[in-house]
Every structure is written in structure tokens, then in C-alpha cells.
Short mmCIF file of C-alpha atoms and ligand atoms in Angstrom, two decimals:
data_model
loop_
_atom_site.label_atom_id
_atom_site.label_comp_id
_atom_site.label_asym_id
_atom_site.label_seq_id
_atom_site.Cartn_x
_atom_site.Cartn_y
_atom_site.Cartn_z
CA UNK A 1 51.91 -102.84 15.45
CA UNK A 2 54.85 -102.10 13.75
CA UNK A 3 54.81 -102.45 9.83
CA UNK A 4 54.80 -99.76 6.66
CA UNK A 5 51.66 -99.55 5.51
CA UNK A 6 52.66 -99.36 1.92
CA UNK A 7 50.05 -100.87 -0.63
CA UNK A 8 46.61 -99.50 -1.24
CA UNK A 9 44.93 -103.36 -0.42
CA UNK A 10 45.97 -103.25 2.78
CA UNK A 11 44.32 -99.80 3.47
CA UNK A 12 41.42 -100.89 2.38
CA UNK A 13 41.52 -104.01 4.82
CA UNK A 14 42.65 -101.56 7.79
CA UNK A 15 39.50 -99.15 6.65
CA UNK A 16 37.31 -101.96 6.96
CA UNK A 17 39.07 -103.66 10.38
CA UNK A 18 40.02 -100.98 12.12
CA UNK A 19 38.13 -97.49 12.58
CA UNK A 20 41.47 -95.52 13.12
CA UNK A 21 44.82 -96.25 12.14
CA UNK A 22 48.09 -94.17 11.08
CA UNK A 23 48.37 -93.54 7.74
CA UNK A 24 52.06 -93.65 8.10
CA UNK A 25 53.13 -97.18 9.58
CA UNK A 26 49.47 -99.24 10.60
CA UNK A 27 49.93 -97.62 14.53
CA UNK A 28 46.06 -97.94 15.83
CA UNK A 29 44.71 -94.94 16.95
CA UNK A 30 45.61 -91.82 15.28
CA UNK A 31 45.00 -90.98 11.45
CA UNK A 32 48.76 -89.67 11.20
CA UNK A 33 51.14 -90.48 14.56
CA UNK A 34 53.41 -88.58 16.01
CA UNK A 35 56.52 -90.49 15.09
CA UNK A 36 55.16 -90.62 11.19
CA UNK A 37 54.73 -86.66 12.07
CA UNK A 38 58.27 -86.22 13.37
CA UNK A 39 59.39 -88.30 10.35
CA UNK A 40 58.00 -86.67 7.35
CA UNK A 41 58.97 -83.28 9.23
CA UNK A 42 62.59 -84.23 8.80
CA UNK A 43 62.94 -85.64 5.63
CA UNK A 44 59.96 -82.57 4.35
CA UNK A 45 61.26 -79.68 6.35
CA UNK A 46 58.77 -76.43 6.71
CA UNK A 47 60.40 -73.72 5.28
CA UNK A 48 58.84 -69.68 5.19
CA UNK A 49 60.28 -66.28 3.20
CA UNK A 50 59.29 -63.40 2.29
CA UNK A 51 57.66 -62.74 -0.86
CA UNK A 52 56.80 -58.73 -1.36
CA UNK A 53 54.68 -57.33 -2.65
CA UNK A 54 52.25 -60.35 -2.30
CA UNK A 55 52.81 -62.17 0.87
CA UNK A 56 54.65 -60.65 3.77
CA UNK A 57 55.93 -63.92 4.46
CA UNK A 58 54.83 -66.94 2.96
CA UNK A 59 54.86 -70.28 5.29
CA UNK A 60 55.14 -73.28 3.08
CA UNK A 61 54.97 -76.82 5.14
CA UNK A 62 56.51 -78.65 3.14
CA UNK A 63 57.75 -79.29 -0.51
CA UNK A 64 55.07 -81.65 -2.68
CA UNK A 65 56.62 -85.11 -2.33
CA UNK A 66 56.60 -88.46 0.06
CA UNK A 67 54.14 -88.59 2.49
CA UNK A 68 52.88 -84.80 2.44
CA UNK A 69 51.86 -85.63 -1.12
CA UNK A 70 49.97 -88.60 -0.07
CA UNK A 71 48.06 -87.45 2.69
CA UNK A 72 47.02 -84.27 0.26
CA UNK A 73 45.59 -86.63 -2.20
CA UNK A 74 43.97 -89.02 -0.15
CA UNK A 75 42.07 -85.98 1.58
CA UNK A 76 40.86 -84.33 -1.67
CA UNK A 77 40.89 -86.95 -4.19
CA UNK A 78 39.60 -89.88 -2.07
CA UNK A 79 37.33 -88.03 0.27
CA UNK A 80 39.86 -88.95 3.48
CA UNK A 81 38.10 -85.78 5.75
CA UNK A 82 39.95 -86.73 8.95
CA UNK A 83 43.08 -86.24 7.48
CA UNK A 84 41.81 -82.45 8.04
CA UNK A 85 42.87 -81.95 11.38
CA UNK A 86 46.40 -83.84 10.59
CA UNK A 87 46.61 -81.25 7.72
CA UNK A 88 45.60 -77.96 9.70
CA UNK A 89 47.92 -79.72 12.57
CA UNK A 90 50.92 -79.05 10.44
CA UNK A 91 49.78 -75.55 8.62
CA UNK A 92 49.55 -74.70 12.77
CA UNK A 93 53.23 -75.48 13.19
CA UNK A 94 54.30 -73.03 10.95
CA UNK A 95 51.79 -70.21 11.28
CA UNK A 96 51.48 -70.52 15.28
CA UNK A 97 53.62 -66.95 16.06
CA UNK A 98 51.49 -65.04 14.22
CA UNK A 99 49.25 -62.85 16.43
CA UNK A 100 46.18 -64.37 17.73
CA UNK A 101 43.88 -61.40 15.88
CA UNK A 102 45.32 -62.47 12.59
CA UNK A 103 42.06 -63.80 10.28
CA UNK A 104 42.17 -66.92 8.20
CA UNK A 105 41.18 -66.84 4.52
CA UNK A 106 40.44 -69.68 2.69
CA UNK A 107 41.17 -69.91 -1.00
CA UNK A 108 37.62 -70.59 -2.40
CA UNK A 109 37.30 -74.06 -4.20
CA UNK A 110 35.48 -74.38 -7.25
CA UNK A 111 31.75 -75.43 -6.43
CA UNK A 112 32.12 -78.53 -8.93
CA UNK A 113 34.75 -79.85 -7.06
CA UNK A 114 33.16 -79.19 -3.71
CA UNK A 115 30.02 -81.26 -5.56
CA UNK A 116 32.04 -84.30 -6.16
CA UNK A 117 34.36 -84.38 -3.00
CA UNK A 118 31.66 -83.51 -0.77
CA UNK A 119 33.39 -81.39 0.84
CA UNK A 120 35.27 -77.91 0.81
CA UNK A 121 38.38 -79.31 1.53
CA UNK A 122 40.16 -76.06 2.19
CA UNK A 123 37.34 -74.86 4.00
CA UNK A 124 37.48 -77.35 6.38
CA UNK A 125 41.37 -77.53 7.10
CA UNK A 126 40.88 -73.16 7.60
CA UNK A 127 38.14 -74.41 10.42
CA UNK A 128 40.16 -77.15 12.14
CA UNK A 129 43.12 -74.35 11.80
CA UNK A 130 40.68 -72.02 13.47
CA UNK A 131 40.31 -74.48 16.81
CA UNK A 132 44.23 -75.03 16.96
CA UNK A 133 44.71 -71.40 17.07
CA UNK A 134 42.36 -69.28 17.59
CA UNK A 135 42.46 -66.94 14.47
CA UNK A 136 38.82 -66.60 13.01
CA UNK A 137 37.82 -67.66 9.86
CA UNK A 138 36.92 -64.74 7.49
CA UNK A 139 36.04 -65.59 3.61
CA UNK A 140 36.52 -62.44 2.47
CA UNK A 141 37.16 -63.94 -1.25
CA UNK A 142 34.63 -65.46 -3.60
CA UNK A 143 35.14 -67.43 -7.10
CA UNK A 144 34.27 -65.01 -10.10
CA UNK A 145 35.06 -67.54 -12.29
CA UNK A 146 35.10 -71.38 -12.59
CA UNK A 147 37.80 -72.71 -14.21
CA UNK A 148 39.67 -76.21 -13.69
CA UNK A 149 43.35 -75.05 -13.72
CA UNK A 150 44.69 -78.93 -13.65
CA UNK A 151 46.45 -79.58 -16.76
CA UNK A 152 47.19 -75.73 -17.80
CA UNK A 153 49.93 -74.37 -18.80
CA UNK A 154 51.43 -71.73 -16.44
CA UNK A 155 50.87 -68.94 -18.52
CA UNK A 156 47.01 -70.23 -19.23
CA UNK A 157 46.95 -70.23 -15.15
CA UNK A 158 48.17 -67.00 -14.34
CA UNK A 159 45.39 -65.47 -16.90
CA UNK A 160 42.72 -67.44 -15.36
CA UNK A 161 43.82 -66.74 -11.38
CA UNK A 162 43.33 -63.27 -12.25
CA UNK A 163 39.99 -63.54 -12.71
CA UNK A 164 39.37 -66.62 -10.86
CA UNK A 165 38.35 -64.26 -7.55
CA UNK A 166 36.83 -61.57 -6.18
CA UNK A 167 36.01 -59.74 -2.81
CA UNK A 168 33.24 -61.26 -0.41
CA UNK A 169 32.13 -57.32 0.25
CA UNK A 170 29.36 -58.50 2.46
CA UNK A 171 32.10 -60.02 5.00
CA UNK A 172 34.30 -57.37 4.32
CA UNK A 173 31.80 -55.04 5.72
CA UNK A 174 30.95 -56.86 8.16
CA UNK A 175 34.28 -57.02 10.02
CA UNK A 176 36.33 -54.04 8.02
CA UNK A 177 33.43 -51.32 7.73
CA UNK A 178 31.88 -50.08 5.03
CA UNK A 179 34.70 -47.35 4.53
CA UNK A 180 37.63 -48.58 6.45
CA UNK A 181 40.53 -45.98 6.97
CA UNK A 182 42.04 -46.59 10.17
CA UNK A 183 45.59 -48.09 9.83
CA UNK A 184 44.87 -50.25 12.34
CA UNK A 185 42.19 -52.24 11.15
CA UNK A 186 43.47 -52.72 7.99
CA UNK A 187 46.75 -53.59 9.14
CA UNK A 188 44.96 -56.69 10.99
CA UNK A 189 47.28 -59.89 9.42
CA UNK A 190 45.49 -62.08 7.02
CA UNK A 191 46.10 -65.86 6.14
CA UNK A 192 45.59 -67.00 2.99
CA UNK A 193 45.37 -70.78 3.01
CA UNK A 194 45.63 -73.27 -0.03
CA UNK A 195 46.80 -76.60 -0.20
CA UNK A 196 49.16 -76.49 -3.13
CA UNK A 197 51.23 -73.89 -4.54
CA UNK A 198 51.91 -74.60 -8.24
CA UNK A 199 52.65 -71.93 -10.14
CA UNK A 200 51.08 -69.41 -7.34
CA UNK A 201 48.93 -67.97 -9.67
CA UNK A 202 45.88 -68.30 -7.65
CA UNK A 203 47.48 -67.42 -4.04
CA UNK A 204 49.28 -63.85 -5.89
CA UNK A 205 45.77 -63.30 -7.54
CA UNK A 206 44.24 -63.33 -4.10
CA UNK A 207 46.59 -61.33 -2.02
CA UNK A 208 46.32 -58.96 -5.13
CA UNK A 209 42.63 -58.69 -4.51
CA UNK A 210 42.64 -58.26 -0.83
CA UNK A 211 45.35 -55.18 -1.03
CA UNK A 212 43.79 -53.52 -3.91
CA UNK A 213 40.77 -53.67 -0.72
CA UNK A 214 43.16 -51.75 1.42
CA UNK A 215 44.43 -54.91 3.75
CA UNK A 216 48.40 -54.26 4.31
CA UNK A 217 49.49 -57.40 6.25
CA UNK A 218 48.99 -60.32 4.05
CA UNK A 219 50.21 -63.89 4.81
CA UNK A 220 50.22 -66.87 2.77
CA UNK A 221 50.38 -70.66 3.99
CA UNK A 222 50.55 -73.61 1.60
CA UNK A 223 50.17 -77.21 2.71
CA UNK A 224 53.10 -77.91 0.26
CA UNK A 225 54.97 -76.74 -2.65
CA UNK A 226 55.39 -78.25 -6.24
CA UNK A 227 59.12 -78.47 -6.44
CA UNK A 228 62.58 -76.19 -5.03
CA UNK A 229 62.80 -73.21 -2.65
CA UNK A 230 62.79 -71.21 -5.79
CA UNK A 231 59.22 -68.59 -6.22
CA UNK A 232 58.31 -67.48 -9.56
ZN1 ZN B 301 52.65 -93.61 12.21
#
């Protein structure tokens, strides 16, 4: 088959024909093919920098338009789970040559949300990131505070992401210690994961949490980026 599958009708008709089918151009029998993949990868090109003191290097897959865009909304607005594994496929591109101890922290979701999707959509993109590449999943944040950040204003944002979080210090304990001094351990890299980076409120407010806790090697991966290379 060999069309673009373009027009929300016909999605619905594939959903109901066919179990399986690219989200891309109609191909049975993958959720997102390779070629679509390959595609979107170079017209959407991963990018990564450094952003001290928050993120040793942040990995960004891609910047929030096209297809990227789509496949984001149709997993967390429309309830799409299987695009998870698609989604962790391509935060695993971009995060694979970071050392296989390195721990995987999702961004918690506000429980309403998880209530009305179902799901814990970041949750479940850390755990199919977790099979790809064998970097345990450690929530070592919590929500303190929840807020609905859609619709704010950037300043608005960046007051509520700083108290949007706090530390899990039951896991933290449970894999750090209960007084953790040796360089080592704490040097162990950390991923944060999110899907979007707006403003980056909530990602900075994280990492902030998590070295105020003594963790030195902090990583941050977003699905995709709002718009330019540029990081406020
Ligand atoms: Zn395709």
C-alpha cells in the first residue's frame, strides 16, 4: 500500500479494518515504519547541547512540528498507547551512548491527566525506553503540586515548576542510601524524560531538585521542542 494517510476519516476506517498500520503512509504492519522513521528524521533532525548548570547535555529529538507533533498528540490526547514504543524508539536514538548504569527519570504527570488518558504517558515511554536500553527506571521525583500549566504564561510556568515537584526519598533511599557521600554513586547519570519542552520550566525545576539531592550527572531528553535551537 502506498498512499499518505492524511485525513482523520480514513484513520478511523484503517482503526477499524486493519489492527496495525503506519501512521505515516497506510504501510500494514507497523504503527510508525521505517521509511516514515527515516523521513521525519530528516526533515526533524535530533539535535543535543549542553545546558549547565541544569542538564549536562540535553538530547532533544526533534523540534515540535510535522509528524513528531502528530504522533505526540495522538499518544496523549487520543489515548494512541502503541505509539509508546515508536516514541521511546526515537528518545533511544539519541540517548543510546550514554552508559548502560545511567537511571531513567520520568517527569511525573499530573494524576488528573493520568485519570482521563488512562495512562501515564511518560511513564510508559521511560518503561519501553527501559527494554531498548537497558537503563532502569528510577522515579525519584513526585508532584508537590497539581497545576495544569497549558495556557500559562511563561513567567506563571516557571513559578509553578518550582513547586510543581519534589524528591521520591523512599526511592532515593532505596538505590542512593540514606546518607549518600561517595562520588561515585552520586555521580551515576540520570535521565530526565518529558515529552515536550516549552518553556523548560518543569525539566530545570527537576534537575534543580535532584542536584540540590546531591546527584552530579544530570541528563535531560525531550521527545521534541516548541520552536528554534535557541534555550531560555
Ligand atoms: Zn510509513
Amino acid at each position: 500500500m502506498n498512499f499518505t494517510v492524511k485525513n482523520t476519516t480514513l484513520r478511523v476506517i484503517l482503526d477499524l479494518i486493519y489492527p496495525c498500520y503506519c501512521w505515516g503512509c497506510g504501510k500494514i504492519g507497523e504503527r510508525f515504519c521505517f521509511r516514515c522513521n527515516k523521513y521525519n528524521k530528516a526533515l526533524n533532525p535530533p539535535f543535543s547541547r549542553p545546558l549547565e548548570p541544569d542538564f549536562h547535555k540535553l538530547f532533544v529529538c526533534g523540534l515540535k512540528e510535522g509528524m513528531l507533533t502528530e504522533l505526540i498528540s495522538e499518544y496523549k490526547f487520543h489515548s494512541r498507547r502503541y505509539f509508546a514504543p515508536v516514541l521511546a524508539g526515537m528518545i533511544y536514538e539519541s540517548v543510546k551512548t550514554l552508559p548502560p548504569e545511567t537511571l531513567i527519570v520520568p517527569l511525573p504527570t499530573i494524576r488528573k491527566h493520568i485519570r482521563k488518558r488512562g495512562f501515564d504517558h511518560i511513564l510508559e515511554i521511560s518503561l519501553e525506553l527501559s527494554k531498548n536500553s537497558g537503563f532502569k527506571v528510577a522515579p525519584l521525583l513526585s508532584r508537590a503540586r497539581e497545576t495544569i500549566q497549558v495556557g500559562q504564561n511563561g513567567k506563571i510556568r516557571r513559578l509553578q515548576a518550582r513547586e510543581a515537584f519534589a524528591l521520591d526519598k523512599k526511592t532515593f533511599c532505596n538505590i542512593f542510601g540514606e546518607n549518600p557521600s561517595s562520588r561515585d554513586l552520586l555521580s551515576r547519570p540520570i535521565l530526565i524524560i518529558d515529552d515536550v519542552w516549552t518553556t523548560g520550566a518543569s525539566m530545570k525545576s527537576a534537575s534543580f531538585i535532584l542536584r540540590s539531592a546531591g546527584l552530579q550527572n544530570i541528563y535531560g531528553v525531550v521527545i521534541a521542542k516548541n520552536n528554534g535551537y535557541e534555550f531560555t
